[in-house]
Amino acid sequence: MKKLILLILAIIISSCGVNSSCDIKSKNEIYKSREFSFSYSVDIEPSNNKKLEMWLPVPQSNSVQEISNVSVDSDGLFYEFKEEKDHKNKYVYIYSNSGTNTTKKVVLSFDIKRFQHQNVDYNNVNPDNYLAGSSMVPVGSIFDKIVKDNKLAKDNMKGVYNYVLTGMHYGKPTDDKASGNYKYVHGGINPKTGKEWLPSNITYGLKKKTRDELTKSQNNNEKYAYGNGNSLYACDIGVGNCTDYHSYFISLSRTLEIPARFHMGFPIPSGKEGRVKGYHCWADYYIDGEGWYPVDISEADKDPSKAEYFFGTVDESRVEMMIGRDFSLDEYSSNPVNLFIYPLLEIEDKSSKNFKKSFTFKEI
């Protein structure tokens, strides 16, 4: 009888193994999870009684995260929960037609149980919606050439992952907006490897820039710059952050006719509670009959010992806020929105940076 029970358990575990498309909730005994509360706070400076509008992303439950107890403290401002139509993301629209002459503190808070996961067959996601290009993530053209020259293939997505991983380098930018230029600064030593982030003995990107060239003014086009998730920029320059790595991967995947999506959220540090410094993003790609496989290429580049792990697995220490790109938000004056993770604020229908943001977490 004991042997029979063990055999049945083995069959159950193997049927929801790491290469299956079972719902993640049926694999709780296999995969790690983490539970925490999250606070997204925005201090808005007085608008001098001019019309004020703000948009914040709101996370949703899915097969890899359970969101509960969502609340908004709007400090007296009106607000509505809304859904953008293309990717079905949620957001909160906060507004006051008469504005405010005092500082307002808006706090979005929620609880989350997040799972480490591998491939998942998400409900109500049509892979065909993630094959076309978007404004900063085009398909074809130069990416056709990259695919051909490097013998990338749709039946070898590990090769696509490795191509981006070896071709991209993590950079640290500074803005020199007084001159209208954007430039890199040398990021020092990677603590995980003991090596320079940007070695001086190689060239970068298809344009084969040297490090010295990268640290001088590069361009005066804010869209063709670090951190915008511009895949043309990523392949040309070869230096960027998580937005650039994963946009590059998505352009190559879709050029190969493999559906791929962009995910944006926050990494959660170790410890019981603390501050979250900023956003993070990753991607996933779809294999028919198997589901969506996650990749986190920029984290793999930061820590090469996890390169195998981050091809097909992402950890439980994160929260996903938005999926996709080019969002159309109700009442927003500058649609489409390229990336939506930080607050968007408008005063009298003009973009404003008159706010301070902060993010904190606490384990439950």
Coordinates of C-alpha atoms in Angstrom, one line a residue:
M1 CA 0.0 0.0 0.0
K2 CA 2.8 2.4 0.9
K3 CA 4.4 1.8 -2.5
L4 CA 1.1 2.5 -4.2
I5 CA 0.7 5.8 -2.4
L6 CA 4.2 6.9 -3.2
L7 CA 3.6 6.0 -6.9
I8 CA 0.4 8.1 -7.0
L9 CA 2.2 11.0 -5.4
A10 CA 5.1 10.7 -7.9
I11 CA 2.6 10.8 -10.8
I12 CA 0.8 13.9 -9.3
I13 CA 4.1 15.7 -8.9
S14 CA 5.4 14.8 -12.3
S15 CA 2.1 15.9 -13.9
C16 CA 2.7 19.4 -12.5
G17 CA 6.5 19.4 -13.1
V18 CA 8.6 22.2 -14.1
N19 CA 7.9 21.8 -17.8
S20 CA 4.2 21.6 -17.6
S21 CA 1.6 24.3 -18.0
C22 CA -0.4 23.5 -14.8
D23 CA -1.8 26.4 -12.9
I24 CA 0.8 27.6 -10.5
K25 CA -1.6 27.3 -7.5
S26 CA -1.5 23.5 -7.9
K27 CA 2.3 23.5 -7.4
N28 CA 2.5 25.4 -4.1
E29 CA 4.4 22.4 -2.5
I30 CA 7.0 22.6 -5.3
Y31 CA 7.5 26.3 -5.8
K32 CA 8.4 28.9 -3.2
S33 CA 6.1 31.8 -2.3
R34 CA 6.3 35.0 -0.5
E35 CA 3.6 37.1 1.2
F36 CA 3.9 40.8 1.9
S37 CA 2.1 44.1 2.0
F38 CA 3.1 46.8 -0.4
S39 CA 2.7 50.6 -0.2
Y40 CA 2.9 52.9 -3.2
S41 CA 3.0 56.5 -1.9
V42 CA 3.0 59.8 -3.8
D43 CA 3.3 63.2 -2.3
I44 CA 1.8 65.7 -4.8
E45 CA 2.9 69.4 -4.5
P46 CA 0.2 72.1 -4.5
S47 CA -1.2 72.7 -8.0
N48 CA -2.2 76.3 -7.0
N49 CA -5.8 75.4 -7.6
K50 CA -5.2 74.3 -11.2
K51 CA -6.8 71.1 -12.4
L52 CA -4.9 68.0 -11.2
E53 CA -4.9 64.5 -12.6
M54 CA -2.8 61.5 -11.7
W55 CA -2.7 57.8 -12.9
L56 CA -1.2 54.9 -10.9
P57 CA -0.9 51.3 -11.9
V58 CA -2.8 48.7 -9.9
P59 CA -1.7 45.0 -9.8
Q60 CA -4.1 42.1 -10.5
S61 CA -4.3 38.6 -9.4
N62 CA -3.3 35.9 -11.9
S63 CA -1.8 32.4 -11.8
V64 CA 1.5 33.6 -10.2
Q65 CA 0.3 36.2 -7.8
E66 CA -2.7 36.7 -5.5
I67 CA -3.6 40.3 -4.8
S68 CA -5.9 41.3 -1.9
N69 CA -7.0 44.2 0.3
V70 CA -6.4 46.8 -2.4
S71 CA -7.1 50.3 -1.0
V72 CA -6.5 53.9 -2.0
D73 CA -6.1 56.8 0.5
S74 CA -6.5 59.8 -1.9
D75 CA -6.3 62.5 0.8
G76 CA -9.6 64.0 -0.3
L77 CA -9.0 63.8 -4.0
F78 CA -11.6 62.0 -6.2
Y79 CA -10.5 58.6 -7.7
E80 CA -11.8 55.8 -9.9
F81 CA -10.5 52.4 -10.8
K82 CA -10.2 51.8 -14.5
E83 CA -9.0 49.2 -17.1
E84 CA -7.0 49.9 -20.2
K85 CA -8.5 48.0 -23.1
D86 CA -5.5 46.5 -25.0
H87 CA -3.9 44.4 -22.2
K88 CA -6.7 44.6 -19.5
N89 CA -4.4 46.2 -17.0
K90 CA -6.0 48.1 -14.0
Y91 CA -5.1 51.6 -12.9
V92 CA -6.5 54.2 -10.6
Y93 CA -7.3 57.7 -12.0
I94 CA -7.1 60.4 -9.3
Y95 CA -8.3 63.9 -10.1
S96 CA -9.5 67.3 -8.9
N97 CA -10.9 69.9 -11.3
S98 CA -10.2 72.7 -8.8
G99 CA -6.8 71.4 -7.9
T100 CA -5.3 71.9 -4.5
N101 CA -3.3 74.6 -2.7
T102 CA -1.9 72.1 -0.2
T103 CA 0.4 69.1 -0.5
K104 CA -1.6 65.8 -1.0
K105 CA -0.4 62.4 0.0
V106 CA -1.9 59.5 -2.1
V107 CA -1.2 55.9 -0.9
L108 CA -2.1 52.8 -2.9
S109 CA -1.7 49.7 -0.8
F110 CA -2.3 46.0 -1.2
D111 CA -1.4 42.6 0.0
I112 CA 0.2 40.0 -2.2
K113 CA 1.2 36.3 -2.3
R114 CA 3.7 35.9 -5.0
F115 CA 5.0 32.5 -6.4
Q116 CA 8.3 31.5 -7.9
H117 CA 7.2 30.1 -11.3
Q118 CA 8.2 28.5 -14.6
N119 CA 6.0 28.0 -17.6
V120 CA 2.3 28.9 -17.0
D121 CA -0.7 28.7 -19.3
Y122 CA -2.5 31.9 -18.2
N123 CA -6.3 32.2 -18.5
N124 CA -7.8 34.5 -21.1
V125 CA -4.5 35.5 -22.7
N126 CA -4.4 35.3 -26.5
P127 CA -0.9 34.8 -27.7
D128 CA -1.7 36.3 -31.1
N129 CA -2.0 39.7 -29.5
Y130 CA 1.7 39.6 -28.8
L131 CA 3.2 39.1 -32.2
A132 CA 3.1 42.6 -33.7
G133 CA 5.6 45.3 -33.1
S134 CA 4.9 48.4 -30.9
S135 CA 6.3 51.9 -31.0
M136 CA 9.6 51.1 -29.4
V137 CA 9.6 47.4 -29.9
P138 CA 9.5 46.9 -33.7
V139 CA 9.5 43.6 -35.6
G140 CA 11.4 42.6 -38.7
S141 CA 13.9 44.9 -40.6
I142 CA 17.2 44.9 -38.6
F143 CA 15.9 42.1 -36.4
D144 CA 15.4 39.9 -39.5
K145 CA 19.1 40.5 -40.3
I146 CA 20.2 39.7 -36.7
V147 CA 18.2 36.5 -36.7
K148 CA 19.7 35.4 -40.0
D149 CA 23.3 36.5 -39.3
N150 CA 23.3 34.8 -35.9
K151 CA 21.3 31.7 -36.9
L152 CA 18.6 32.3 -34.3
A153 CA 15.7 30.0 -34.5
K154 CA 12.2 29.7 -33.0
D155 CA 12.8 26.2 -31.8
N156 CA 15.8 27.4 -29.8
M157 CA 14.6 30.2 -27.6
K158 CA 17.6 29.5 -25.3
G159 CA 19.7 30.8 -28.2
V160 CA 17.7 34.0 -28.4
Y161 CA 18.1 34.5 -24.6
N162 CA 21.9 33.9 -24.8
Y163 CA 22.3 36.2 -27.7
V164 CA 20.8 39.1 -25.8
L165 CA 22.5 38.1 -22.5
T166 CA 26.0 38.1 -24.2
G167 CA 25.3 41.1 -26.4
M168 CA 23.9 43.5 -23.7
H169 CA 25.7 45.1 -20.8
Y170 CA 24.3 46.7 -17.7
G171 CA 25.0 50.4 -17.6
K172 CA 24.6 53.3 -15.2
P173 CA 23.3 56.5 -16.8
T174 CA 23.3 60.2 -15.8
D175 CA 21.2 62.9 -17.5
D176 CA 22.9 66.0 -18.7
K177 CA 19.7 67.7 -19.7
A178 CA 21.3 71.2 -19.5
S179 CA 23.2 70.3 -22.7
G180 CA 20.3 68.2 -24.1
N181 CA 22.6 65.1 -24.2
Y182 CA 22.3 61.7 -22.5
K183 CA 25.5 59.9 -21.5
Y184 CA 26.8 56.9 -19.6
V185 CA 29.0 56.9 -16.6
H186 CA 31.1 54.0 -15.8
G187 CA 29.3 51.8 -13.3
G188 CA 32.3 50.6 -11.3
I189 CA 32.6 46.9 -10.2
N190 CA 29.9 44.3 -10.3
P191 CA 29.9 42.9 -6.7
K192 CA 28.7 39.6 -8.0
T193 CA 31.6 39.0 -10.4
G194 CA 34.3 41.4 -9.2
K195 CA 34.5 42.6 -12.8
E196 CA 33.8 46.0 -14.4
W197 CA 30.3 46.6 -15.5
L198 CA 31.6 48.1 -18.7
P199 CA 35.0 46.8 -19.6
S200 CA 37.2 49.1 -21.7
N201 CA 38.7 46.3 -23.9
I202 CA 35.5 45.5 -25.9
T203 CA 33.1 47.4 -28.1
Y204 CA 29.4 47.6 -27.6
G205 CA 26.3 47.0 -29.8
L206 CA 26.0 46.8 -33.5
K207 CA 27.5 50.3 -33.8
K208 CA 30.6 48.9 -32.0
K209 CA 31.0 51.8 -29.6
T210 CA 33.9 51.9 -27.2
R211 CA 33.4 52.6 -23.6
D212 CA 35.0 56.0 -24.0
E213 CA 32.5 56.8 -26.8
L214 CA 29.7 55.7 -24.5
T215 CA 30.7 57.9 -21.7
K216 CA 30.7 61.0 -24.0
S217 CA 27.5 62.6 -25.1
Q218 CA 25.7 60.1 -27.4
N219 CA 22.6 61.7 -28.7
N220 CA 20.0 64.3 -28.1
N221 CA 16.9 62.1 -28.6
E222 CA 15.3 61.3 -25.3
K223 CA 13.4 58.3 -26.8
Y224 CA 16.6 56.8 -28.3
A225 CA 18.3 56.6 -25.0
Y226 CA 18.9 54.3 -22.0
G227 CA 16.0 53.0 -20.0
N228 CA 13.2 53.6 -22.5
G229 CA 12.8 50.0 -23.6
N230 CA 13.8 51.0 -27.2
S231 CA 14.9 47.7 -28.8
L232 CA 16.6 49.6 -31.8
Y233 CA 18.7 51.5 -29.3
A234 CA 19.5 48.3 -27.4
C235 CA 20.8 46.5 -30.4
D236 CA 22.7 49.6 -31.7
I237 CA 24.4 50.5 -28.4
G238 CA 24.4 47.3 -26.4
V239 CA 24.1 48.9 -23.0
G240 CA 21.0 49.5 -21.0
N241 CA 18.8 48.4 -18.1
C242 CA 16.0 45.8 -17.8
T243 CA 13.7 47.7 -20.2
D244 CA 16.2 47.6 -22.9
Y245 CA 17.3 43.9 -22.5
H246 CA 13.7 42.7 -22.6
S247 CA 12.5 44.9 -25.4
Y248 CA 15.4 43.5 -27.5
F249 CA 14.4 40.0 -26.6
I250 CA 10.8 40.7 -27.5
S251 CA 11.7 42.2 -30.9
L252 CA 13.7 39.1 -31.7
S253 CA 11.1 36.7 -30.4
R254 CA 8.3 38.3 -32.4
T255 CA 10.4 38.5 -35.5
L256 CA 10.7 34.7 -35.1
E257 CA 6.9 34.6 -34.8
I258 CA 7.1 33.6 -31.1
P259 CA 4.6 35.6 -29.0
A260 CA 6.4 37.6 -26.2
R261 CA 5.2 40.0 -23.5
F262 CA 6.7 42.8 -21.4
H263 CA 6.1 42.7 -17.7
M264 CA 6.8 45.6 -15.3
G265 CA 6.7 45.7 -11.5
F266 CA 8.9 46.0 -8.4
P267 CA 11.6 43.8 -7.0
I268 CA 11.2 43.0 -3.3
P269 CA 14.4 43.1 -1.2
S270 CA 15.3 40.4 1.3
G271 CA 14.3 41.1 4.9
K272 CA 11.1 41.5 6.8
E273 CA 10.4 45.1 5.7
G274 CA 12.0 48.1 4.0
R275 CA 12.1 50.4 1.1
V276 CA 11.9 49.4 -2.6
K277 CA 14.3 51.5 -4.6
G278 CA 12.7 51.3 -8.0
Y279 CA 11.0 49.3 -10.7
H280 CA 12.0 46.1 -12.5
C281 CA 10.9 44.4 -15.7
W282 CA 11.1 41.0 -17.3
A283 CA 9.5 39.1 -20.3
D284 CA 7.9 35.9 -21.2
Y285 CA 7.4 34.0 -24.5
Y286 CA 4.8 31.5 -25.6
I287 CA 5.2 27.9 -26.7
D288 CA 2.0 26.3 -28.1
G289 CA 0.8 23.6 -25.8
E290 CA 3.2 24.5 -23.0
G291 CA 2.3 28.1 -22.0
W292 CA 4.4 31.2 -21.2
Y293 CA 8.0 30.8 -20.2
P294 CA 9.5 33.7 -18.1
V295 CA 13.0 35.2 -18.7
D296 CA 14.9 37.8 -16.7
I297 CA 17.9 38.6 -18.7
S298 CA 19.2 41.7 -17.0
E299 CA 19.2 39.9 -13.6
A300 CA 21.1 37.0 -15.3
D301 CA 23.7 39.5 -16.5
K302 CA 24.1 41.0 -13.1
D303 CA 24.6 37.5 -11.6
P304 CA 26.0 35.1 -14.2
S305 CA 25.6 32.2 -11.7
K306 CA 21.8 32.5 -12.2
A307 CA 21.9 32.6 -16.0
E308 CA 20.4 29.1 -16.2
Y309 CA 17.8 29.8 -13.5
F310 CA 16.5 33.0 -15.2
F311 CA 15.9 31.2 -18.5
G312 CA 12.4 29.8 -17.7
T313 CA 12.1 30.7 -14.1
V314 CA 11.5 33.9 -12.1
D315 CA 11.6 34.2 -8.3
E316 CA 8.9 35.0 -5.8
S317 CA 10.5 38.3 -4.7
R318 CA 8.6 40.6 -7.0
V319 CA 5.2 42.1 -7.8
E320 CA 3.9 42.5 -11.3
M321 CA 2.0 45.8 -11.9
M322 CA 1.5 46.0 -15.7
I323 CA 1.8 43.8 -18.8
G324 CA 2.5 45.2 -22.3
R325 CA 3.4 48.5 -23.8
D326 CA 1.8 51.6 -25.4
F327 CA -1.1 52.0 -23.0
S328 CA -4.1 54.2 -23.7
L329 CA -5.3 55.8 -20.4
D330 CA -8.6 57.6 -20.0
E331 CA -8.2 61.4 -19.8
Y332 CA -4.4 61.3 -20.3
S333 CA -3.1 63.9 -22.8
S334 CA -0.1 62.1 -24.1
N335 CA -1.3 58.6 -25.1
P336 CA 0.1 56.1 -25.8
V337 CA 2.1 55.6 -22.6
N338 CA 5.4 53.8 -23.4
L339 CA 6.1 52.5 -19.9
F340 CA 3.7 52.8 -17.0
I341 CA 5.1 52.0 -13.5
Y342 CA 5.7 55.4 -11.9
P343 CA 3.0 58.0 -11.3
L344 CA 1.8 60.0 -14.2
L345 CA 0.8 63.5 -13.2
E346 CA -0.8 66.3 -15.3
I347 CA -1.6 69.9 -14.2
E348 CA -4.0 71.6 -16.6
D349 CA -3.4 68.8 -19.1
K350 CA 0.4 69.2 -19.1
S351 CA 2.8 66.7 -17.8
S352 CA 4.3 67.5 -14.4
K353 CA 7.0 66.1 -12.1
N354 CA 5.8 68.0 -9.1
F355 CA 5.6 64.9 -6.9
K356 CA 7.8 62.6 -4.8
K357 CA 7.3 58.8 -4.9
S358 CA 8.2 56.1 -2.5
F359 CA 7.6 52.3 -2.2
T360 CA 7.8 50.1 0.9
F361 CA 7.0 46.5 1.8
K362 CA 6.4 44.5 4.9
E363 CA 6.3 40.7 5.1
I364 CA 3.0 39.3 6.3

